[in-house]
Tab-separated table of C-alpha atoms in Angstrom:
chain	number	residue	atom	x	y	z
U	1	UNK	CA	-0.792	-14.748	-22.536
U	2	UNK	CA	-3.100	-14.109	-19.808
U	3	UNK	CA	-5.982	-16.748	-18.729
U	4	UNK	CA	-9.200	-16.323	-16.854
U	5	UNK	CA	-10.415	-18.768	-14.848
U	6	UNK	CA	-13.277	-18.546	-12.329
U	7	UNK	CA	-12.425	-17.940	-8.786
U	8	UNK	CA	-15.439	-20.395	-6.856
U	9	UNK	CA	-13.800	-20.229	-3.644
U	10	UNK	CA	-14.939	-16.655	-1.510
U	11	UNK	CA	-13.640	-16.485	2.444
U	12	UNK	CA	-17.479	-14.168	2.907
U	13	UNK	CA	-17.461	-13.326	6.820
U	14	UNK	CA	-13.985	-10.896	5.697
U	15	UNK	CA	-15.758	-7.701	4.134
U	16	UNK	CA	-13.937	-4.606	6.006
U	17	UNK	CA	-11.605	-2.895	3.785
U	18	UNK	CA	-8.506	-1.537	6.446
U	19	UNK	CA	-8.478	2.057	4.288
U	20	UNK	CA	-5.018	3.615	5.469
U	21	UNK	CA	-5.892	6.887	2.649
U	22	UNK	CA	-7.790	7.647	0.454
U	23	UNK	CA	-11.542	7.497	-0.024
U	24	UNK	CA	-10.835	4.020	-1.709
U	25	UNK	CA	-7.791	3.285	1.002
U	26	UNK	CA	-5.098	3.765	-1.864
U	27	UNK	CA	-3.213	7.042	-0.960
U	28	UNK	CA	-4.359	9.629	-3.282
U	29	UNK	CA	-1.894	12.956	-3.311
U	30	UNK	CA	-3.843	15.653	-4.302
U	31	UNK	CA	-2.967	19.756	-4.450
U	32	UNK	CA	-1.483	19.939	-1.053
U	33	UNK	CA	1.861	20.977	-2.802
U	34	UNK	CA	0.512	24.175	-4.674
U	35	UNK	CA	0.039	21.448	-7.602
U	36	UNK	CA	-1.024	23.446	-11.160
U	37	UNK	CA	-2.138	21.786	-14.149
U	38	UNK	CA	0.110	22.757	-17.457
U	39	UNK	CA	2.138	20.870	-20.151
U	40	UNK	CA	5.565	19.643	-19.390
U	41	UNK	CA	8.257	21.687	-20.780
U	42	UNK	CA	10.965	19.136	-19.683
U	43	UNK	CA	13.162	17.350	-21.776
U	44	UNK	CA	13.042	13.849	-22.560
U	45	UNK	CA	15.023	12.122	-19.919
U	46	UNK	CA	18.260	10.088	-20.418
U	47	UNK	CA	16.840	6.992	-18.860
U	48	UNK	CA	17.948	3.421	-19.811
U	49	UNK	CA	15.178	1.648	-20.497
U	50	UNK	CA	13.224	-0.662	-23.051
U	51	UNK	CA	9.343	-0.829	-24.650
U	52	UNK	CA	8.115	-4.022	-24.287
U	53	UNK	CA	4.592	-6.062	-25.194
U	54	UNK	CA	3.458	-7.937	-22.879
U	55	UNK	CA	2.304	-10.962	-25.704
U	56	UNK	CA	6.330	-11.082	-26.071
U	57	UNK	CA	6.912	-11.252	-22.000
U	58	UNK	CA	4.357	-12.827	-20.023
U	59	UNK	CA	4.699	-9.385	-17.738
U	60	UNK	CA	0.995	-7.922	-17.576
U	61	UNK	CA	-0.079	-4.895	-15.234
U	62	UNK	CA	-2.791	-6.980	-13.882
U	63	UNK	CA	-3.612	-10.683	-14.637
U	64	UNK	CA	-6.743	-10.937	-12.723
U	65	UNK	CA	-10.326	-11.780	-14.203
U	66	UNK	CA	-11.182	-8.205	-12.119
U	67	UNK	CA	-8.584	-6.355	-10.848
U	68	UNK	CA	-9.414	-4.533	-7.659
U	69	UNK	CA	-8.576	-1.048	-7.144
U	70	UNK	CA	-7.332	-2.730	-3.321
U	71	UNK	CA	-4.241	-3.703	-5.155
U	72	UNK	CA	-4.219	-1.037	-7.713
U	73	UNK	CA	-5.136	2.204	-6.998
U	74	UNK	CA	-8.631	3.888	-7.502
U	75	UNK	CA	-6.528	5.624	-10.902
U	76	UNK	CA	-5.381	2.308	-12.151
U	77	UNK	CA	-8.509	1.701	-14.693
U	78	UNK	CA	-6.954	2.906	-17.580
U	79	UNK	CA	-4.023	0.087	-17.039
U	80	UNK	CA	-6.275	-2.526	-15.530
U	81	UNK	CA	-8.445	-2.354	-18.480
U	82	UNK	CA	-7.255	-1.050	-21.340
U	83	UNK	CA	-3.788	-0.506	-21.176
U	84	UNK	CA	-2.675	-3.745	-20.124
U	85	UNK	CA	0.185	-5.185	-22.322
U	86	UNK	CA	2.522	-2.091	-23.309
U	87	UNK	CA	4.819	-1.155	-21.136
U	88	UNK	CA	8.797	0.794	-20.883
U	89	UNK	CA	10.900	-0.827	-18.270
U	90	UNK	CA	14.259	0.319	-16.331
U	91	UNK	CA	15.992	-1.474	-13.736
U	92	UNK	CA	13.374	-0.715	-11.008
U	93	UNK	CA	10.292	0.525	-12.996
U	94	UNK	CA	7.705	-1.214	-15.290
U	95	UNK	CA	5.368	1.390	-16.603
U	96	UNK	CA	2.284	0.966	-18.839
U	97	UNK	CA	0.350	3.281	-19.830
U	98	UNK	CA	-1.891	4.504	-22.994
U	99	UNK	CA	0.271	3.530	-26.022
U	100	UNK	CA	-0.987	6.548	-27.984
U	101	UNK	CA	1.145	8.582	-25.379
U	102	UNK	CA	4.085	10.151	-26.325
U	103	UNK	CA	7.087	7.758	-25.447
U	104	UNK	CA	8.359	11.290	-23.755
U	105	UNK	CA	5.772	10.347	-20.845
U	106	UNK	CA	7.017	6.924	-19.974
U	107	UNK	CA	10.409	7.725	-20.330
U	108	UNK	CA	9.689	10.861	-17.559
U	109	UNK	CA	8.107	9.091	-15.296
U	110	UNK	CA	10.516	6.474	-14.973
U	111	UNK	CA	12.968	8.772	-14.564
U	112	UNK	CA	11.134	10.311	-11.843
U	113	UNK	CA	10.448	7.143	-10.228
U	114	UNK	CA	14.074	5.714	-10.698
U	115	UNK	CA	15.247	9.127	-9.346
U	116	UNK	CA	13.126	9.076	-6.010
U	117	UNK	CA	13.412	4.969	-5.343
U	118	UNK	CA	16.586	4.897	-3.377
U	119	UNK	CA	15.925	8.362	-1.354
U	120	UNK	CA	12.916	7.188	-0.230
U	121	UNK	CA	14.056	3.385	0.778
U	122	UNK	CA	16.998	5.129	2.512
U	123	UNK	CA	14.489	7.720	4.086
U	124	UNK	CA	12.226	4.765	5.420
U	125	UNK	CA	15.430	2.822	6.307
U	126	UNK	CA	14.694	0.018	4.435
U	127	UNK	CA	16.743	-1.486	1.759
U	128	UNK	CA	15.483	-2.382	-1.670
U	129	UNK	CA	16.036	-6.162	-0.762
U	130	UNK	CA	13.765	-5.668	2.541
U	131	UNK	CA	10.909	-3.812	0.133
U	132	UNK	CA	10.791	-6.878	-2.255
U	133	UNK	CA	11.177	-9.476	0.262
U	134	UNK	CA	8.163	-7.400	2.032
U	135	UNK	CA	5.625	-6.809	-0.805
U	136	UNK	CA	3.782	-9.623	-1.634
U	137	UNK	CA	5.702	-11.793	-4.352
U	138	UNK	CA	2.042	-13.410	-5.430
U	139	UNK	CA	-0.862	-10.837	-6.857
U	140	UNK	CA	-3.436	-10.143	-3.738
U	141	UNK	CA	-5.662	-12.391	-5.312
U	142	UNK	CA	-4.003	-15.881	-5.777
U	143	UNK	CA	-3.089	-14.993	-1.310
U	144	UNK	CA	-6.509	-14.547	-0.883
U	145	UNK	CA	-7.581	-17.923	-2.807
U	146	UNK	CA	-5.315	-19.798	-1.352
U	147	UNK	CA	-5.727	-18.666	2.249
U	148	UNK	CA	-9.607	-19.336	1.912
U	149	UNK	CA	-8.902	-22.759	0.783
U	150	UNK	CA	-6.762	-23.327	3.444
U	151	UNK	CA	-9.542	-22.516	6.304
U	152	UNK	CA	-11.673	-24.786	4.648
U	153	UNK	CA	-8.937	-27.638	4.543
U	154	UNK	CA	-9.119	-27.955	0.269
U	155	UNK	CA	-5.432	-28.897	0.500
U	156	UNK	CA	-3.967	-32.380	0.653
U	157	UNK	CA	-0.669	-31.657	0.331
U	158	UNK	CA	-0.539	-29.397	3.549
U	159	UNK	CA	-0.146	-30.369	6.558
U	160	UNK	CA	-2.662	-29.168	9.571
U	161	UNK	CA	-2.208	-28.666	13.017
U	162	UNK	CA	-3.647	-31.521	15.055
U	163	UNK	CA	-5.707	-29.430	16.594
U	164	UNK	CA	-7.140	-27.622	13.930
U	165	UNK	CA	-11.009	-28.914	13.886
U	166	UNK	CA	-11.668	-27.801	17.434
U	167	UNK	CA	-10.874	-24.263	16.250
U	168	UNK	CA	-12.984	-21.456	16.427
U	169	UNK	CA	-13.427	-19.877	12.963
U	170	UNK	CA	-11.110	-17.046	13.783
U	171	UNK	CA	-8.346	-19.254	15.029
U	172	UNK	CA	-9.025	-21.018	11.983
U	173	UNK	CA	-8.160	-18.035	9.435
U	174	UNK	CA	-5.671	-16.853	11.798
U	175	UNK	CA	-3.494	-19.874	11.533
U	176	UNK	CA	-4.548	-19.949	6.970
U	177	UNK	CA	-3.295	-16.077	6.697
U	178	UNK	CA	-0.045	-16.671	8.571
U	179	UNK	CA	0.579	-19.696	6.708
U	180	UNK	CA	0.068	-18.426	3.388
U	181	UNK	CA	1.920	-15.597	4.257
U	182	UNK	CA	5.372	-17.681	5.557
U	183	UNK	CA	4.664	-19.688	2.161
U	184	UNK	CA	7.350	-19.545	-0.033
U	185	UNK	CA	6.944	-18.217	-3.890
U	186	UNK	CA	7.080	-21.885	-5.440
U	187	UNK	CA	4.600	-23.243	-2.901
U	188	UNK	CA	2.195	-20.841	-3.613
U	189	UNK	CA	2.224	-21.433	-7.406
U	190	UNK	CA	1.977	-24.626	-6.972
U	191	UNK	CA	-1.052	-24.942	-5.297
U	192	UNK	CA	-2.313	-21.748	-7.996
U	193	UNK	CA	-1.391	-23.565	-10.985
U	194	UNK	CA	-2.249	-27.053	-9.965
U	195	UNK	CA	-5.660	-25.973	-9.177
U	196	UNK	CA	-7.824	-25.499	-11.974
U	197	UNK	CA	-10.210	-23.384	-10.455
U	198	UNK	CA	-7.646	-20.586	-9.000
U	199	UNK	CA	-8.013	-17.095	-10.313
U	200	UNK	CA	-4.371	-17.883	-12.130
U	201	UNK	CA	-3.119	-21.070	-14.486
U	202	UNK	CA	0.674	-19.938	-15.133
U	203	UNK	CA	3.196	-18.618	-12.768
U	204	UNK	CA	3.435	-16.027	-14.992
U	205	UNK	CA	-0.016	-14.590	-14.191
U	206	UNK	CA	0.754	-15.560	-10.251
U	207	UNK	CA	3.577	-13.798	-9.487
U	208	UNK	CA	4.812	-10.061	-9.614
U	209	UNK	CA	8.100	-8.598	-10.752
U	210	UNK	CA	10.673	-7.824	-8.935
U	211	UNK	CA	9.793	-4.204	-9.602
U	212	UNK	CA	7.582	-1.031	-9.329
U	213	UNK	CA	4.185	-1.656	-10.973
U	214	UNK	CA	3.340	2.410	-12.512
U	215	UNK	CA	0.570	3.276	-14.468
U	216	UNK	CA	-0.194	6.209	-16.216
U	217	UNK	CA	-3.811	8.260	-15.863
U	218	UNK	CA	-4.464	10.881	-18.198
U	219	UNK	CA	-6.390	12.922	-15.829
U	220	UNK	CA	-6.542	16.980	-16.861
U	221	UNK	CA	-5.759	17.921	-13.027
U	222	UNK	CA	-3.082	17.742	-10.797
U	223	UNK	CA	-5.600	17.357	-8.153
U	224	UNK	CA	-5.389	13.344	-6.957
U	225	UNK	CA	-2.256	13.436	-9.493
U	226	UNK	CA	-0.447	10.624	-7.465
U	227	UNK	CA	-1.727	7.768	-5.873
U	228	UNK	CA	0.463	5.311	-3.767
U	229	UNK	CA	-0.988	1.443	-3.857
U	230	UNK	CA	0.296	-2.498	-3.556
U	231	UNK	CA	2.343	-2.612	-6.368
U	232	UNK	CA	3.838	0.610	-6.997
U	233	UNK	CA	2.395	3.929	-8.084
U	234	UNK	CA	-0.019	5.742	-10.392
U	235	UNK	CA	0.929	9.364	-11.657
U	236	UNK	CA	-0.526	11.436	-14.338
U	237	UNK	CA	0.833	11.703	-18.017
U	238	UNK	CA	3.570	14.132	-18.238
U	239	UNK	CA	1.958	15.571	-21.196
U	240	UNK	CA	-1.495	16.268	-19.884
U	241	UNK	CA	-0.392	18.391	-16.504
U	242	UNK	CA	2.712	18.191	-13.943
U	243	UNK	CA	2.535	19.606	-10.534
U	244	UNK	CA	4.785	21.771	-8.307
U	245	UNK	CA	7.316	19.531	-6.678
U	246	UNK	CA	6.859	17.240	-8.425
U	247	UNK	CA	10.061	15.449	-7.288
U	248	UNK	CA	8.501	15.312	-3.544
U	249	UNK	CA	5.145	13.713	-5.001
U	250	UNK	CA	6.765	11.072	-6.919
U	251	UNK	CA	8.646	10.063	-3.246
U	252	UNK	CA	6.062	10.624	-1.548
U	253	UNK	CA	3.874	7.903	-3.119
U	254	UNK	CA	6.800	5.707	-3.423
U	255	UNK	CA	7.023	5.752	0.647
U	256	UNK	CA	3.310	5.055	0.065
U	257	UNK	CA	3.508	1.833	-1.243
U	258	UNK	CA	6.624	0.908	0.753
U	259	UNK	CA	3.930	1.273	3.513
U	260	UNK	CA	1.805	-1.291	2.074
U	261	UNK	CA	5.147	-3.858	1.512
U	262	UNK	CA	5.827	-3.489	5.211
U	263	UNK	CA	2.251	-3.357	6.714
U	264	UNK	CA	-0.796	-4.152	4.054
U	265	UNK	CA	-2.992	-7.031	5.536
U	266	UNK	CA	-5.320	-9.268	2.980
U	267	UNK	CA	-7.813	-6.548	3.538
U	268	UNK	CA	-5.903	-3.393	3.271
U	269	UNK	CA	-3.150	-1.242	4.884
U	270	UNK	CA	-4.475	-0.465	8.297
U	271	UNK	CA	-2.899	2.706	8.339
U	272	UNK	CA	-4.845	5.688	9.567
U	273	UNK	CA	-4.895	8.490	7.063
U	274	UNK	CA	-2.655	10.684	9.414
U	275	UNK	CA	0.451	8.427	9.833
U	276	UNK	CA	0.425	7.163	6.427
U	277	UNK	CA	0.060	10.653	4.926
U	278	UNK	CA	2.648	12.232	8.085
U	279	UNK	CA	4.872	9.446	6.997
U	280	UNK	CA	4.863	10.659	3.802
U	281	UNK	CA	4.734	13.896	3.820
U	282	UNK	CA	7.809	14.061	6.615
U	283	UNK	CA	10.090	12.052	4.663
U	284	UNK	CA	9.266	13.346	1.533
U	285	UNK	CA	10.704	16.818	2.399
U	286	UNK	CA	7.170	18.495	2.049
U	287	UNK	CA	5.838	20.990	4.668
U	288	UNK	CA	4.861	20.189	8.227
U	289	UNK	CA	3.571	22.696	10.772
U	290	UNK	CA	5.725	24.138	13.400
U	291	UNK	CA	4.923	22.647	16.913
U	292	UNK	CA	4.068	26.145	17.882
U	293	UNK	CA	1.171	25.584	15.853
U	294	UNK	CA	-0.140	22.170	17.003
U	295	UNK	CA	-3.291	23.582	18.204
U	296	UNK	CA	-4.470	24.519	14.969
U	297	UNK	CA	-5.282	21.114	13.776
U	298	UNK	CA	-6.367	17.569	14.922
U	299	UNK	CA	-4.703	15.220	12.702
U	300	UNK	CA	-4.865	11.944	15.020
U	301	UNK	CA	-8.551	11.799	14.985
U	302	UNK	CA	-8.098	11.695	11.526
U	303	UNK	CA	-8.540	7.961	10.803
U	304	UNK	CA	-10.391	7.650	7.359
U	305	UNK	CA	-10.208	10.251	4.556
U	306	UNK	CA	-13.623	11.094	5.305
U	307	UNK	CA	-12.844	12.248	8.823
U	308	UNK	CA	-10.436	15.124	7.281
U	309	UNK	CA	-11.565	18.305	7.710
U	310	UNK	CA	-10.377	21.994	6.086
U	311	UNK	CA	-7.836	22.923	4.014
U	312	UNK	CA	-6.136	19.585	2.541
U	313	UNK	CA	-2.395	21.671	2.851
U	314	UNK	CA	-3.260	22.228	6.154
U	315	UNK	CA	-4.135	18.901	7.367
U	316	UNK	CA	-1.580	17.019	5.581
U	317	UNK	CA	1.175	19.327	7.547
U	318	UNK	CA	-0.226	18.272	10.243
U	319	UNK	CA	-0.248	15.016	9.982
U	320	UNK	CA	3.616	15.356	9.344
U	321	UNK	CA	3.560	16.963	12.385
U	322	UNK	CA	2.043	14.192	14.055
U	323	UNK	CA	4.152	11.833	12.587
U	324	UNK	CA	7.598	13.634	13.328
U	325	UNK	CA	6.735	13.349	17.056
U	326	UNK	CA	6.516	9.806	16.774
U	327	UNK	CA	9.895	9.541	14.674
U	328	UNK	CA	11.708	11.992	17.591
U	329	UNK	CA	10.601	10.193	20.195
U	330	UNK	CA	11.097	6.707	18.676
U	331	UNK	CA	13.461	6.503	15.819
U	332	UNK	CA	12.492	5.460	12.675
U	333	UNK	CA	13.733	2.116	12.590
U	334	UNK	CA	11.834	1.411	16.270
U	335	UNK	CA	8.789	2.661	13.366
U	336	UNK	CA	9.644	-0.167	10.750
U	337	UNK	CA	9.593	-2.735	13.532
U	338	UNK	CA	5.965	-1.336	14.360
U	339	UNK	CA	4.575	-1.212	10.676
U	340	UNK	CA	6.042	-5.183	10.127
U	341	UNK	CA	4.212	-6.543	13.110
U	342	UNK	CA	1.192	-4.516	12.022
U	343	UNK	CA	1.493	-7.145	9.043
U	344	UNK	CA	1.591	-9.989	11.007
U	345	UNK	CA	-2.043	-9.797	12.775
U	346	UNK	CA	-4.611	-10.934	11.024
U	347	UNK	CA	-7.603	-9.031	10.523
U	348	UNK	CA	-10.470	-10.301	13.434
U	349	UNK	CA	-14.096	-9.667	12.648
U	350	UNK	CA	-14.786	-10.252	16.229
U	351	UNK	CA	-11.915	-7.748	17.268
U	352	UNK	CA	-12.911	-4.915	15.449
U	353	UNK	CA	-16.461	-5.254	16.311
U	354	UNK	CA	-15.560	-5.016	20.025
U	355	UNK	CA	-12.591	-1.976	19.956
U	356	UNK	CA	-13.383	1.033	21.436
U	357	UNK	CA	-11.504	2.503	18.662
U	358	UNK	CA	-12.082	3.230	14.951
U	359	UNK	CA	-8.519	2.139	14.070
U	360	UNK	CA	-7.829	-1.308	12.424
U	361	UNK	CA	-7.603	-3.474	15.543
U	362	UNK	CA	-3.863	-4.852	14.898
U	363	UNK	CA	-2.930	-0.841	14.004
U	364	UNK	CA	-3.781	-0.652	18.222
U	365	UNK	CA	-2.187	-3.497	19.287
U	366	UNK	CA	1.209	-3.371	17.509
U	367	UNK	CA	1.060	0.479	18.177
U	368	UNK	CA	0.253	0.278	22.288
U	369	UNK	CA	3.010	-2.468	22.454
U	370	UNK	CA	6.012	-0.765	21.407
U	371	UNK	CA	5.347	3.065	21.093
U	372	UNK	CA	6.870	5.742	23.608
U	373	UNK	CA	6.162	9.336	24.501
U	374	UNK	CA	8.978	11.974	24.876
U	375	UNK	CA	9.916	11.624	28.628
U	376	UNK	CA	9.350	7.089	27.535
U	377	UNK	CA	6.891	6.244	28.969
U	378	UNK	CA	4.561	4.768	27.052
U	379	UNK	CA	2.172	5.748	24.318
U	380	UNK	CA	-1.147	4.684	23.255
U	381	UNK	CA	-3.295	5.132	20.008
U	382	UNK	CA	-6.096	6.092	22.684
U	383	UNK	CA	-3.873	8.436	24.383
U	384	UNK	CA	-2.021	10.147	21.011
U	385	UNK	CA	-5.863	10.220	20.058
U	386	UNK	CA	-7.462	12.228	22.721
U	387	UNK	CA	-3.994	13.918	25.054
U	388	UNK	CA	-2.273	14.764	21.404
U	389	UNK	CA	-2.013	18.415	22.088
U	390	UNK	CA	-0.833	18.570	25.621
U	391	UNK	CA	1.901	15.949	24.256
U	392	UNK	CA	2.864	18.122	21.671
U	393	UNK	CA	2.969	20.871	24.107
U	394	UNK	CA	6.021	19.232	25.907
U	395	UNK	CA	7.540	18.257	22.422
């Protein structure tokens, strides 16, 4: 059974949220894909699966005294809150939802979602393995604790560099993230549970399943229907309204939160909105715009999702435009390699203050290091910025 215990220990200088999508940084797919609201008319699915409670397994969809929507999706509330302890789960899927839902609806979505796992691993060239040994095995929260206490030197069973106290403060939380990131899973709960004032007292509440984390919204619209996030993905009840393609939507937020495995920070994906939604919407077989047609759109100035402009359809196939010239020219596993080192830099107050760009500062640097242009030479985020149409003129 889950515990709450108060969290006294707050790393304060670290307040940017690195918002890859979304007007809360969670990708949220909304009616780019000729979505309609309606009742399903499908079948229930032959999917082999099992209802649990959560009192009987120790498996929550969030264990924390107040789940962020960072980790969970701005249409996670209903599971955060409410809906905490009941879920149906297959071999890849644990999905909670409203128990007064029909069992139709959990059943469906897993199927979707167990349907649409391996195509989109294989489309992102990852394996299932690499996702997992990616994503986070602890919940944000317990990383976050422990890599505060860490800057502040709480632990006496670590071991600090010698030169440690004639860090600047930077250096200091540089060197905490990257360790409690290279920490293995028992470590961690160990100093979690051994601490009683950590935001979790059982490993239990600490650590995540090996498995996708869904929760279902009963929103009346397909518009923001699917929303990619930390620990899997958040889709609306069967039931209530289905969209068009709904196939392509499922994967597509599925490669949304194998984004955040491979790249997420402690303070957020550090995406801008149009790779992470070009990513998506490329490999997810949706539409992209024709090169021909480049000129109709700037999608790399699109960086947050309040810089989008127009049509939503539009945009978003032009942001898998966008992203399609990065996947020619580079190859998509020369991609993955990009997105894991994004991972590896830790956010920089001092950094981000000074960039000339808006993009997340480690976004730039990972991106300027390895990236290429047609002819390979190479490619900046200033230059795909600001020369993206005579690039895409060549392409």
């Amino acid at each position: 059974m889950k515990q709450f215990i108060k969290n006294t220990s707050v790393l304060t200088s670290i307040t940017l949220v690195l918002a890859g999508c979304g007007s809360g940084g969670q990708s949220d797919l909304s009616s780019n894909s000729s979505n309609q609201s309606g009742q399903s008319n499908s079948s229930v699915p032959n999917v082999s699966g099992t209802f649990k409670s959560s009192y009987d397994t120790d498996v929550f969809y969030s264990t924390e005294m107040m789940p962020s929507s960072q980790v969970y999706g701005r249409k996670a509330n209903g599971c955060t809150q409410q809906y905490n302890d009941y879920y149906f789960e297959t071999e890849n899927t644990l999905v909670f939802g409203n128990p007064n839902l029909p069992e139709s609806d959990f059943k469906q979505v897993a199927s979707w979602v167990e349907n649409n796992f391996d195509s989109a691993l294989s489309t992102m060239q990852i394996t299932k393995g690499d996702y997992f040994s990616n994503r986070y095995a602890i919940r944000l929260d317990g990383l976050k604790y422990i890599r505060n206490n860490l800057a502040y030197k709480q632990y006496d069973s670590v071991t600090y560099p010698s030169e440690f106290d004639n860090w600047n403060y930077e250096q200091q939380v540089d060197w905490a993230t990257k360790t409690t990131k290279n920490m293995d899973t028992a470590q961690a709960v160990g100093l979690l549970v051994n601490d009683p004032y950590s935001p979790f007292q059982a490993e239990s509440e600490a650590v995540l399943e090996d498995k996708l984390y869904i929760c279902i919204h009963e929103t009346t619209t397909t518009n923001g229907w699917g929303e990619g996030n930390l620990v899997g993905i958040n889709v609306g009840a069967p039931s209530i309204a289905v969209p068009h393609e709904v196939e392509k939507i499922i994967k597509h937020e599925i490669i949304h939160t194998i984004q955040y495995a491979l790249t997420a920070n402690f303070e957020g994906l550090g995406l801008p909105r149009w790779f992470s939604e070009g990513q998506a919407v490329l490999l997810s077989g949706m539409n992209v715009a024709h090169k021909s047609k480049h000129s109709e759109y700037d999608p790399t100035l699109v960086v947050y999702y309040n810089d989008e402009i127009g049509d939503q359809a539009t945009a978003y196939s032009h942001y898998g435009l966008a992203y399609q010239y990065l996947k020619d020219t580079n190859g998509q596993s020369s991609i993955i390699s990009f997105m894991k080192d994004v991972k590896q830099l830790t956010y920089d107050f001092s950094k981000q203050l000074n960039s000339p760009l808006e993009e997340y500062h480690g976004y730039v640097e990972a991106f300027d290091k390895s990236m290429k242009q047609l002819n390979g030479a190479s490619l900046t985020v200033e230059q795909y910025r600001y020369d993206y149409h005579s690039l895409l003129t060549d392409y």
